[in-house]
Amino acid sequence: EKGDFKKVPRGAAPWTMIRNCFGSLTKRTGVHECVFCDYVAGRKERELLYSDDRVVVFRSRTPVAAEHLLVVPREHLGTVHELRPSDYDLIKHMEDVGRKTLSTIPPPPDSPHHAAVPGGPVFGFHRPPFNSVHHLHLHCIKPPWRQPWQPIRFQPGTLWFTTVGALLRRLGGSSGPGGRV
């Protein structure tokens, strides 16, 4: 039906990006649809690697590296642009949980087909409209990368990706470099 955003045709990247800017709200019913909320509530099956009263952790369905975890708050928060200084503790908690969970996973066997990124794991958030799900989620990525071009999507300081540190500086009121999210 016209105005129903439930189904996005395969290959409709521009439409998906526009949809992600505004969330997944159907025009016809006004019902909020969020796959991450479904995982958190147990309405959809997902293996959780960690769970507490504030966040859950699971593997990405589309991993870009040897390990690619997502830390998702139980409360639905749209994107980094919707965060307030009062969310500082939640973001710090997400980072702590992500680092701890990622550190419990053994390193992948050496492979000449993958290139590791200098500096180790990557922790950060995509900015709209480059986020794939309109529910805040922290990417915790442990190289090696599956494809040599994939680190570009998670490059700190770009228009499309921000690190946890830059986000915390913005929420904490710092005007230092990277403070704007």
CSV table of N, CA and C in Angstrom, one decimal:
chain,number,residue,atom,x,y,z
A,1,GLU,N,0.8,-1.2,0.0
A,1,GLU,CA,0.0,0.0,0.0
A,1,GLU,C,0.9,1.2,0.0
A,2,LYS,N,0.4,2.3,-0.6
A,2,LYS,CA,1.2,3.5,-0.7
A,2,LYS,C,1.4,4.1,0.7
A,3,GLY,N,2.6,4.6,0.9
A,3,GLY,CA,3.0,5.1,2.2
A,3,GLY,C,3.4,4.1,3.2
A,4,ASP,N,3.4,2.9,2.9
A,4,ASP,CA,3.8,1.8,3.8
A,4,ASP,C,5.3,1.6,3.6
A,5,PHE,N,6.1,1.9,4.6
A,5,PHE,CA,7.6,1.8,4.5
A,5,PHE,C,8.1,0.5,5.0
A,6,LYS,N,7.3,-0.5,5.2
A,6,LYS,CA,7.7,-1.8,5.8
A,6,LYS,C,8.7,-2.5,4.9
A,7,LYS,N,8.5,-2.5,3.6
A,7,LYS,CA,9.4,-3.2,2.7
A,7,LYS,C,10.2,-2.2,1.9
A,8,VAL,N,11.5,-2.4,1.9
A,8,VAL,CA,12.4,-1.6,1.1
A,8,VAL,C,13.0,-2.5,0.0
A,9,PRO,N,12.7,-2.2,-1.3
A,9,PRO,CA,13.2,-3.0,-2.4
A,9,PRO,C,14.7,-3.2,-2.4
A,10,ARG,N,15.2,-4.3,-2.7
A,10,ARG,CA,16.6,-4.6,-2.8
A,10,ARG,C,17.2,-3.6,-3.8
A,11,GLY,N,18.4,-3.0,-3.5
A,11,GLY,CA,19.1,-2.1,-4.4
A,11,GLY,C,18.5,-0.7,-4.3
A,12,ALA,N,17.7,-0.4,-3.3
A,12,ALA,CA,17.1,0.9,-3.2
A,12,ALA,C,17.9,1.8,-2.2
A,13,ALA,N,19.2,1.8,-2.3
A,13,ALA,CA,20.1,2.5,-1.4
A,13,ALA,C,19.6,4.0,-1.1
A,14,PRO,N,19.4,4.8,-2.1
A,14,PRO,CA,19.0,6.2,-1.8
A,14,PRO,C,17.7,6.2,-1.0
A,15,TRP,N,16.7,5.4,-1.3
A,15,TRP,CA,15.5,5.4,-0.5
A,15,TRP,C,15.8,4.9,0.9
A,16,THR,N,16.6,3.9,1.1
A,16,THR,CA,17.0,3.4,2.4
A,16,THR,C,17.6,4.5,3.2
A,17,MET,N,18.5,5.3,2.6
A,17,MET,CA,19.2,6.4,3.3
A,17,MET,C,18.2,7.5,3.8
A,18,ILE,N,17.2,7.8,2.9
A,18,ILE,CA,16.2,8.8,3.2
A,18,ILE,C,15.4,8.2,4.4
A,19,ARG,N,15.0,7.0,4.3
A,19,ARG,CA,14.2,6.4,5.3
A,19,ARG,C,14.9,6.4,6.7
A,20,ASN,N,16.2,6.1,6.6
A,20,ASN,CA,17.0,6.1,7.9
A,20,ASN,C,17.1,7.4,8.5
A,21,CYS,N,17.0,8.5,7.8
A,21,CYS,CA,17.0,9.9,8.3
A,21,CYS,C,15.8,10.1,9.2
A,22,PHE,N,14.7,9.5,8.9
A,22,PHE,CA,13.5,9.7,9.6
A,22,PHE,C,13.0,8.6,10.5
A,23,GLY,N,13.7,7.5,10.5
A,23,GLY,CA,13.3,6.3,11.2
A,23,GLY,C,12.4,5.5,10.4
A,24,SER,N,12.0,4.4,11.0
A,24,SER,CA,11.1,3.5,10.3
A,24,SER,C,9.7,3.6,10.9
A,25,LEU,N,9.0,4.6,10.6
A,25,LEU,CA,7.7,4.9,11.1
A,25,LEU,C,6.7,4.8,9.9
A,26,THR,N,5.7,4.0,10.0
A,26,THR,CA,4.8,3.8,8.8
A,26,THR,C,3.8,5.0,8.8
A,27,LYS,N,3.6,5.5,7.7
A,27,LYS,CA,2.7,6.7,7.5
A,27,LYS,C,1.3,6.3,7.8
A,28,ARG,N,0.9,5.1,7.4
A,28,ARG,CA,-0.5,4.7,7.5
A,28,ARG,C,-0.9,4.4,8.9
A,29,THR,N,0.0,3.7,9.7
A,29,THR,CA,-0.5,3.3,11.0
A,29,THR,C,0.2,4.1,12.1
A,30,GLY,N,1.4,4.8,11.8
A,30,GLY,CA,2.1,5.4,12.9
A,30,GLY,C,2.8,4.5,13.8
A,31,VAL,N,2.8,3.2,13.5
A,31,VAL,CA,3.5,2.2,14.3
A,31,VAL,C,5.0,2.2,14.1
A,32,HIS,N,5.7,2.3,15.2
A,32,HIS,CA,7.2,2.3,15.1
A,32,HIS,C,7.7,0.9,14.9
A,33,GLU,N,8.5,0.7,13.9
A,33,GLU,CA,9.1,-0.6,13.6
A,33,GLU,C,10.6,-0.5,13.8
A,34,CYS,N,11.2,-1.4,14.6
A,34,CYS,CA,12.6,-1.3,14.8
A,34,CYS,C,13.1,-2.7,15.1
A,35,VAL,N,14.0,-3.2,14.2
A,35,VAL,CA,14.5,-4.6,14.4
A,35,VAL,C,15.3,-4.7,15.7
A,36,PHE,N,16.0,-3.7,16.1
A,36,PHE,CA,16.8,-3.8,17.3
A,36,PHE,C,15.9,-3.8,18.5
A,37,CYS,N,14.8,-3.1,18.5
A,37,CYS,CA,13.8,-3.1,19.6
A,37,CYS,C,13.2,-4.5,19.7
A,38,ASP,N,13.0,-5.2,18.5
A,38,ASP,CA,12.5,-6.5,18.5
A,38,ASP,C,13.5,-7.5,19.1
A,39,TYR,N,14.8,-7.3,18.9
A,39,TYR,CA,15.8,-8.2,19.5
A,39,TYR,C,15.8,-8.0,21.0
A,40,VAL,N,15.8,-6.7,21.4
A,40,VAL,CA,15.9,-6.4,22.9
A,40,VAL,C,14.7,-7.0,23.6
A,41,ALA,N,13.5,-6.9,23.0
A,41,ALA,CA,12.3,-7.4,23.6
A,41,ALA,C,12.1,-8.9,23.5
A,42,GLY,N,12.9,-9.5,22.7
A,42,GLY,CA,12.7,-11.0,22.4
A,42,GLY,C,11.7,-11.3,21.4
A,43,ARG,N,11.2,-10.3,20.7
A,43,ARG,CA,10.2,-10.6,19.6
A,43,ARG,C,10.8,-11.3,18.4
A,44,LYS,N,12.1,-11.1,18.2
A,44,LYS,CA,12.9,-11.7,17.2
A,44,LYS,C,14.1,-12.4,17.8
A,45,GLU,N,14.4,-13.6,17.3
A,45,GLU,CA,15.5,-14.4,17.9
A,45,GLU,C,16.8,-13.8,17.5
A,46,ARG,N,17.7,-13.7,18.5
A,46,ARG,CA,19.1,-13.2,18.3
A,46,ARG,C,19.9,-13.7,19.4
A,47,GLU,N,21.1,-14.3,19.1
A,47,GLU,CA,22.0,-14.7,20.1
A,47,GLU,C,22.6,-13.5,20.8
A,48,LEU,N,22.4,-13.3,22.1
A,48,LEU,CA,23.0,-12.2,22.8
A,48,LEU,C,24.3,-12.7,23.4
A,49,LEU,N,25.4,-11.9,23.2
A,49,LEU,CA,26.7,-12.2,23.8
A,49,LEU,C,26.8,-11.6,25.2
A,50,TYR,N,26.0,-10.6,25.4
A,50,TYR,CA,26.0,-9.9,26.7
A,50,TYR,C,24.6,-9.2,26.8
A,51,SER,N,24.2,-9.1,28.1
A,51,SER,CA,22.9,-8.4,28.3
A,51,SER,C,22.9,-7.9,29.8
A,52,ASP,N,22.5,-6.6,30.0
A,52,ASP,CA,22.3,-6.1,31.3
A,52,ASP,C,21.0,-5.2,31.2
A,53,ASP,N,20.8,-4.4,32.3
A,53,ASP,CA,19.6,-3.6,32.3
A,53,ASP,C,19.6,-2.4,31.4
A,54,ARG,N,20.8,-2.1,30.8
A,54,ARG,CA,20.9,-0.9,29.9
A,54,ARG,C,21.2,-1.3,28.4
A,55,VAL,N,21.9,-2.4,28.2
A,55,VAL,CA,22.3,-2.7,26.8
A,55,VAL,C,22.3,-4.2,26.5
A,56,VAL,N,22.3,-4.5,25.2
A,56,VAL,CA,22.6,-5.9,24.8
A,56,VAL,C,23.7,-5.8,23.7
A,57,VAL,N,24.3,-7.0,23.6
A,57,VAL,CA,25.4,-7.1,22.6
A,57,VAL,C,25.1,-8.3,21.7
A,58,PHE,N,25.3,-8.2,20.4
A,58,PHE,CA,25.1,-9.3,19.5
A,58,PHE,C,26.0,-9.0,18.3
A,59,ARG,N,26.3,-10.1,17.5
A,59,ARG,CA,27.1,-10.0,16.3
A,59,ARG,C,26.3,-9.3,15.2
A,60,SER,N,27.0,-8.6,14.4
A,60,SER,CA,26.4,-7.9,13.2
A,60,SER,C,25.9,-9.0,12.3
A,61,ARG,N,24.8,-8.8,11.6
A,61,ARG,CA,24.3,-9.8,10.6
A,61,ARG,C,25.2,-9.6,9.3
A,62,THR,N,25.8,-8.5,9.2
A,62,THR,CA,26.6,-8.2,8.0
A,62,THR,C,28.0,-7.8,8.5
A,63,PRO,N,28.8,-8.7,9.0
A,63,PRO,CA,30.1,-8.4,9.6
A,63,PRO,C,31.1,-7.9,8.5
A,64,VAL,N,31.9,-6.9,8.9
A,64,VAL,CA,32.9,-6.3,7.9
A,64,VAL,C,34.3,-6.8,8.3
A,65,ALA,N,34.4,-7.5,9.4
A,65,ALA,CA,35.7,-7.9,9.9
A,65,ALA,C,35.6,-9.2,10.6
A,66,ALA,N,36.8,-9.7,11.1
A,66,ALA,CA,36.8,-11.0,11.8
A,66,ALA,C,35.7,-11.0,12.9
A,67,GLU,N,35.6,-9.9,13.7
A,67,GLU,CA,34.6,-9.8,14.7
A,67,GLU,C,33.9,-8.4,14.5
A,68,HIS,N,32.6,-8.4,14.5
A,68,HIS,CA,31.9,-7.2,14.3
A,68,HIS,C,30.7,-7.3,15.2
A,69,LEU,N,30.8,-6.6,16.4
A,69,LEU,CA,29.7,-6.7,17.4
A,69,LEU,C,28.9,-5.3,17.4
A,70,LEU,N,27.7,-5.4,17.8
A,70,LEU,CA,26.9,-4.2,18.0
A,70,LEU,C,26.4,-4.1,19.4
A,71,VAL,N,26.6,-3.0,20.1
A,71,VAL,CA,26.1,-2.7,21.4
A,71,VAL,C,24.9,-1.8,21.2
A,72,VAL,N,23.8,-2.3,21.7
A,72,VAL,CA,22.5,-1.6,21.5
A,72,VAL,C,21.8,-1.3,22.8
A,73,PRO,N,21.5,0.0,23.0
A,73,PRO,CA,20.7,0.3,24.3
A,73,PRO,C,19.3,-0.3,24.2
A,74,ARG,N,18.9,-0.7,25.4
A,74,ARG,CA,17.5,-1.3,25.5
A,74,ARG,C,16.5,-0.2,25.2
A,75,GLU,N,16.7,1.0,25.6
A,75,GLU,CA,15.8,2.1,25.3
A,75,GLU,C,16.0,2.5,23.9
A,76,HIS,N,14.9,2.7,23.2
A,76,HIS,CA,15.1,3.2,21.8
A,76,HIS,C,15.6,4.6,21.7
A,77,LEU,N,16.8,4.8,21.2
A,77,LEU,CA,17.3,6.1,20.9
A,77,LEU,C,17.6,6.1,19.4
A,78,GLY,N,17.2,7.1,18.7
A,78,GLY,CA,17.4,7.1,17.3
A,78,GLY,C,18.8,7.1,16.8
A,79,THR,N,19.5,8.2,16.9
A,79,THR,CA,20.9,8.3,16.3
A,79,THR,C,21.7,9.2,17.2
A,80,VAL,N,23.0,9.3,16.8
A,80,VAL,CA,23.9,10.2,17.6
A,80,VAL,C,23.4,11.6,17.7
A,81,HIS,N,22.7,12.1,16.6
A,81,HIS,CA,22.2,13.5,16.6
A,81,HIS,C,21.1,13.7,17.6
A,82,GLU,N,20.5,12.7,18.2
A,82,GLU,CA,19.4,12.9,19.1
A,82,GLU,C,19.9,12.8,20.6
A,83,LEU,N,21.2,12.5,20.8
A,83,LEU,CA,21.7,12.4,22.1
A,83,LEU,C,21.9,13.7,22.8
A,84,ARG,N,21.8,13.7,24.1
A,84,ARG,CA,21.9,14.9,25.0
A,84,ARG,C,23.0,14.6,26.0
A,85,PRO,N,23.5,15.7,26.6
A,85,PRO,CA,24.6,15.5,27.7
A,85,PRO,C,24.2,14.4,28.7
A,86,SER,N,22.9,14.3,29.0
A,86,SER,CA,22.5,13.3,30.0
A,86,SER,C,22.7,11.8,29.5
A,87,ASP,N,23.0,11.6,28.2
A,87,ASP,CA,23.3,10.3,27.7
A,87,ASP,C,24.8,9.9,27.8
A,88,TYR,N,25.6,10.8,28.3
A,88,TYR,CA,27.0,10.6,28.4
A,88,TYR,C,27.3,9.2,29.1
A,89,ASP,N,26.7,8.9,30.3
A,89,ASP,CA,27.0,7.7,31.0
A,89,ASP,C,26.6,6.5,30.2
A,90,LEU,N,25.5,6.6,29.5
A,90,LEU,CA,25.0,5.4,28.6
A,90,LEU,C,26.1,5.1,27.6
A,91,ILE,N,26.6,6.2,26.9
A,91,ILE,CA,27.6,6.0,25.8
A,91,ILE,C,28.9,5.4,26.4
A,92,LYS,N,29.3,5.9,27.6
A,92,LYS,CA,30.5,5.3,28.2
A,92,LYS,C,30.2,3.9,28.6
A,93,HIS,N,29.1,3.6,29.1
A,93,HIS,CA,28.7,2.2,29.4
A,93,HIS,C,28.8,1.3,28.2
A,94,MET,N,28.2,1.8,27.1
A,94,MET,CA,28.2,1.0,25.8
A,94,MET,C,29.6,0.8,25.4
A,95,GLU,N,30.5,1.8,25.5
A,95,GLU,CA,31.9,1.5,25.1
A,95,GLU,C,32.6,0.5,26.0
A,96,ASP,N,32.4,0.6,27.3
A,96,ASP,CA,33.0,-0.3,28.3
A,96,ASP,C,32.5,-1.7,28.0
A,97,VAL,N,31.2,-1.9,27.8
A,97,VAL,CA,30.7,-3.2,27.5
A,97,VAL,C,31.2,-3.8,26.2
A,98,GLY,N,31.3,-2.9,25.2
A,98,GLY,CA,31.8,-3.3,23.9
A,98,GLY,C,33.2,-3.8,23.9
A,99,ARG,N,34.1,-3.0,24.6
A,99,ARG,CA,35.5,-3.3,24.7
A,99,ARG,C,35.7,-4.7,25.5
A,100,LYS,N,34.9,-4.8,26.6
A,100,LYS,CA,35.0,-6.0,27.4
A,100,LYS,C,34.6,-7.2,26.6
A,101,THR,N,33.4,-7.1,26.0
A,101,THR,CA,32.9,-8.3,25.2
A,101,THR,C,33.8,-8.6,24.0
A,102,LEU,N,34.3,-7.6,23.3
A,102,LEU,CA,35.2,-7.9,22.2
A,102,LEU,C,36.5,-8.5,22.7
A,103,SER,N,37.0,-8.1,23.9
A,103,SER,CA,38.3,-8.7,24.4
A,103,SER,C,38.1,-10.1,24.8
A,104,THR,N,36.9,-10.6,25.0
A,104,THR,CA,36.7,-12.0,25.4
A,104,THR,C,36.7,-13.0,24.2
A,105,ILE,N,36.7,-12.4,23.0
A,105,ILE,CA,36.7,-13.2,21.8
A,105,ILE,C,38.1,-13.4,21.3
A,106,PRO,N,38.5,-14.7,21.1
A,106,PRO,CA,39.9,-15.0,20.7
A,106,PRO,C,40.2,-14.4,19.4
A,107,PRO,N,41.5,-14.0,19.2
A,107,PRO,CA,41.9,-13.4,17.9
A,107,PRO,C,41.7,-14.4,16.7
A,108,PRO,N,41.4,-13.9,15.5
A,108,PRO,CA,41.3,-14.9,14.4
A,108,PRO,C,42.6,-15.4,14.0
A,109,PRO,N,42.6,-16.6,13.3
A,109,PRO,CA,43.9,-17.1,12.8
A,109,PRO,C,44.5,-16.1,11.8
A,110,ASP,N,45.8,-16.1,11.7
A,110,ASP,CA,46.5,-15.2,10.7
A,110,ASP,C,46.0,-15.6,9.3
A,111,SER,N,45.8,-14.6,8.5
A,111,SER,CA,45.4,-14.8,7.1
A,111,SER,C,46.0,-13.8,6.3
A,112,PRO,N,46.7,-14.2,5.2
A,112,PRO,CA,47.3,-13.2,4.3
A,112,PRO,C,46.3,-12.5,3.4
A,113,HIS,N,45.0,-12.9,3.5
A,113,HIS,CA,44.0,-12.3,2.6
A,113,HIS,C,43.4,-11.1,3.2
A,114,HIS,N,43.7,-10.8,4.5
A,114,HIS,CA,43.1,-9.7,5.2
A,114,HIS,C,44.1,-8.7,5.6
A,115,ALA,N,43.8,-7.4,5.6
A,115,ALA,CA,44.7,-6.4,6.1
A,115,ALA,C,44.2,-5.9,7.4
A,116,ALA,N,45.0,-5.9,8.4
A,116,ALA,CA,44.6,-5.3,9.7
A,116,ALA,C,44.8,-3.8,9.7
A,117,VAL,N,44.0,-3.1,10.5
A,117,VAL,CA,44.1,-1.7,10.6
A,117,VAL,C,45.0,-1.3,11.7
A,118,PRO,N,45.9,-0.4,11.4
A,118,PRO,CA,46.8,0.1,12.5
A,118,PRO,C,46.0,0.7,13.6
A,119,GLY,N,46.4,0.4,14.8
A,119,GLY,CA,45.7,0.9,16.0
A,119,GLY,C,44.7,0.0,16.6
A,120,GLY,N,44.4,-1.2,16.0
A,120,GLY,CA,43.6,-2.2,16.6
A,120,GLY,C,42.1,-2.0,16.4
A,121,PRO,N,41.3,-2.4,17.3
A,121,PRO,CA,39.8,-2.4,17.2
A,121,PRO,C,39.3,-1.0,16.9
A,122,VAL,N,38.1,-0.9,16.3
A,122,VAL,CA,37.4,0.3,16.0
A,122,VAL,C,36.1,0.3,16.8
A,123,PHE,N,35.8,1.5,17.5
A,123,PHE,CA,34.6,1.6,18.2
A,123,PHE,C,34.0,3.0,17.8
A,124,GLY,N,32.7,2.9,17.3
A,124,GLY,CA,32.1,4.2,16.8
A,124,GLY,C,30.7,4.0,16.3
A,125,PHE,N,30.1,5.1,15.9
A,125,PHE,CA,28.8,5.2,15.4
A,125,PHE,C,28.7,5.8,14.0
A,126,HIS,N,27.8,5.3,13.2
A,126,HIS,CA,27.5,5.9,11.9
A,126,HIS,C,26.5,7.1,12.2
A,127,ARG,N,26.7,8.1,11.4
A,127,ARG,CA,25.9,9.3,11.5
A,127,ARG,C,24.8,9.2,10.4
A,128,PRO,N,23.6,9.7,10.7
A,128,PRO,CA,22.6,9.7,9.6
A,128,PRO,C,23.0,10.6,8.4
A,129,PRO,N,22.7,10.2,7.2
A,129,PRO,CA,21.8,9.1,6.8
A,129,PRO,C,22.6,7.8,6.6
A,130,PHE,N,23.8,7.7,7.1
A,130,PHE,CA,24.6,6.5,6.8
A,130,PHE,C,24.4,5.4,7.8
A,131,ASN,N,23.6,5.5,8.7
A,131,ASN,CA,23.3,4.4,9.6
A,131,ASN,C,22.2,3.4,9.0
A,132,SER,N,22.4,2.2,9.2
A,132,SER,CA,21.5,1.2,8.5
A,132,SER,C,20.2,0.9,9.3
A,133,VAL,N,20.2,1.1,10.6
A,133,VAL,CA,19.1,1.0,11.5
A,133,VAL,C,18.9,2.2,12.3
A,134,HIS,N,17.7,2.7,12.4
A,134,HIS,CA,17.4,4.0,13.1
A,134,HIS,C,17.2,3.6,14.6
A,135,HIS,N,18.2,3.1,15.2
A,135,HIS,CA,18.3,2.8,16.7
A,135,HIS,C,19.7,2.8,17.0
A,136,LEU,N,20.1,3.7,17.9
A,136,LEU,CA,21.5,3.9,18.2
A,136,LEU,C,22.2,2.5,18.5
A,137,HIS,N,23.4,2.4,17.9
A,137,HIS,CA,24.2,1.2,18.1
A,137,HIS,C,25.6,1.4,17.9
A,138,LEU,N,26.4,0.9,18.8
A,138,LEU,CA,27.9,1.1,18.7
A,138,LEU,C,28.5,-0.1,18.0
A,139,HIS,N,29.3,0.2,16.9
A,139,HIS,CA,30.0,-0.8,16.2
A,139,HIS,C,31.3,-1.1,16.9
A,140,CYS,N,31.6,-2.3,17.2
A,140,CYS,CA,32.8,-2.8,17.9
A,140,CYS,C,33.5,-3.7,16.9
A,141,ILE,N,34.5,-3.3,16.3
A,141,ILE,CA,35.1,-4.1,15.1
A,141,ILE,C,36.5,-4.5,15.4
A,142,LYS,N,36.8,-5.8,15.3
A,142,LYS,CA,38.1,-6.3,15.5
A,142,LYS,C,38.7,-6.8,14.2
A,143,PRO,N,39.6,-6.1,13.5
A,143,PRO,CA,40.2,-6.5,12.3
A,143,PRO,C,40.9,-7.9,12.5
A,144,PRO,N,41.2,-8.6,11.4
A,144,PRO,CA,41.3,-8.1,10.0
A,144,PRO,C,39.9,-8.0,9.3
A,145,TRP,N,39.9,-7.0,8.4
A,145,TRP,CA,38.8,-6.7,7.6
A,145,TRP,C,38.5,-7.8,6.6
A,146,ARG,N,37.2,-8.0,6.2
A,146,ARG,CA,36.9,-9.0,5.3
A,146,ARG,C,37.2,-8.6,3.8
A,147,GLN,N,37.1,-7.3,3.6
A,147,GLN,CA,37.5,-6.8,2.3
A,147,GLN,C,38.3,-5.5,2.5
A,148,PRO,N,39.3,-5.3,1.6
A,148,PRO,CA,40.2,-4.2,1.8
A,148,PRO,C,39.6,-2.8,1.8
A,149,TRP,N,38.4,-2.6,1.2
A,149,TRP,CA,37.7,-1.3,1.1
A,149,TRP,C,36.9,-1.0,2.3
A,150,GLN,N,36.6,-2.0,3.1
A,150,GLN,CA,35.6,-1.9,4.2
A,150,GLN,C,36.0,-0.9,5.3
A,151,PRO,N,37.3,-0.7,5.6
A,151,PRO,CA,37.7,0.2,6.7
A,151,PRO,C,37.2,1.7,6.3
A,152,ILE,N,37.0,2.0,5.1
A,152,ILE,CA,36.6,3.3,4.7
A,152,ILE,C,35.2,3.7,5.3
A,153,ARG,N,34.4,2.7,5.4
A,153,ARG,CA,33.0,2.9,6.0
A,153,ARG,C,33.1,3.2,7.5
A,154,PHE,N,34.2,2.9,8.1
A,154,PHE,CA,34.3,3.0,9.6
A,154,PHE,C,35.6,3.9,9.9
A,155,GLN,N,35.8,4.9,9.0
A,155,GLN,CA,37.0,5.8,9.2
A,155,GLN,C,36.6,6.9,10.1
A,156,PRO,N,37.3,7.0,11.3
A,156,PRO,CA,37.0,8.1,12.2
A,156,PRO,C,37.2,9.5,11.6
A,157,GLY,N,36.4,10.4,12.1
A,157,GLY,CA,36.5,11.8,11.6
A,157,GLY,C,35.9,12.1,10.3
A,158,THR,N,35.1,11.1,9.7
A,158,THR,CA,34.5,11.4,8.4
A,158,THR,C,33.1,11.9,8.6
A,159,LEU,N,32.5,12.3,7.5
A,159,LEU,CA,31.1,12.7,7.5
A,159,LEU,C,30.2,11.6,8.0
A,160,TRP,N,30.5,10.4,7.8
A,160,TRP,CA,29.6,9.3,8.0
A,160,TRP,C,29.9,8.5,9.3
A,161,PHE,N,31.0,8.7,10.0
A,161,PHE,CA,31.4,7.9,11.1
A,161,PHE,C,32.0,8.7,12.2
A,162,THR,N,31.6,8.5,13.5
A,162,THR,CA,32.3,9.2,14.6
A,162,THR,C,32.7,8.2,15.7
A,163,THR,N,33.8,8.5,16.3
A,163,THR,CA,34.3,7.6,17.3
A,163,THR,C,33.5,7.9,18.7
A,164,VAL,N,33.7,6.9,19.6
A,164,VAL,CA,33.1,7.1,20.9
A,164,VAL,C,33.7,8.3,21.6
A,165,GLY,N,35.0,8.4,21.5
A,165,GLY,CA,35.7,9.6,22.1
A,165,GLY,C,35.2,10.9,21.6
A,166,ALA,N,35.0,11.1,20.3
A,166,ALA,CA,34.5,12.3,19.8
A,166,ALA,C,33.0,12.6,20.3
A,167,LEU,N,32.2,11.5,20.3
A,167,LEU,CA,30.9,11.7,20.8
A,167,LEU,C,30.9,12.0,22.3
A,168,LEU,N,31.7,11.4,23.1
A,168,LEU,CA,31.8,11.7,24.5
A,168,LEU,C,32.2,13.2,24.7
A,169,ARG,N,33.2,13.6,23.9
A,169,ARG,CA,33.6,15.0,24.0
A,169,ARG,C,32.5,16.0,23.7
A,170,ARG,N,31.7,15.7,22.7
A,170,ARG,CA,30.5,16.5,22.4
A,170,ARG,C,29.5,16.5,23.5
A,171,LEU,N,29.2,15.3,24.1
A,171,LEU,CA,28.2,15.2,25.1
A,171,LEU,C,28.7,15.9,26.4
A,172,GLY,N,30.0,15.8,26.6
A,172,GLY,CA,30.6,16.4,27.8
A,172,GLY,C,30.9,17.9,27.7
A,173,GLY,N,30.6,18.4,26.6
A,173,GLY,CA,30.7,19.9,26.4
A,173,GLY,C,32.1,20.3,25.9
A,174,SER,N,33.0,19.4,25.6
A,174,SER,CA,34.3,19.8,25.2
A,174,SER,C,34.3,20.4,23.8
A,175,SER,N,35.1,21.5,23.6
A,175,SER,CA,35.1,22.1,22.3
A,175,SER,C,36.4,21.7,21.5
A,176,GLY,N,37.0,20.6,22.0
A,176,GLY,CA,38.2,20.1,21.4
A,176,GLY,C,37.9,19.5,20.0
A,177,PRO,N,39.0,19.1,19.3
A,177,PRO,CA,38.8,18.6,18.0
A,177,PRO,C,37.9,17.3,18.0
A,178,GLY,N,37.1,17.2,17.0
A,178,GLY,CA,36.2,16.1,17.0
A,178,GLY,C,35.0,16.2,17.9
A,179,GLY,N,34.8,17.3,18.6
A,179,GLY,CA,33.8,17.5,19.5
A,179,GLY,C,32.4,17.5,18.9
A,180,ARG,N,32.3,17.9,17.6
A,180,ARG,CA,31.0,18.0,16.9
A,180,ARG,C,30.7,16.6,16.3
A,181,VAL,N,29.5,16.2,16.5
A,181,VAL,CA,29.1,14.8,16.0
A,181,VAL,C,28.2,15.0,14.8
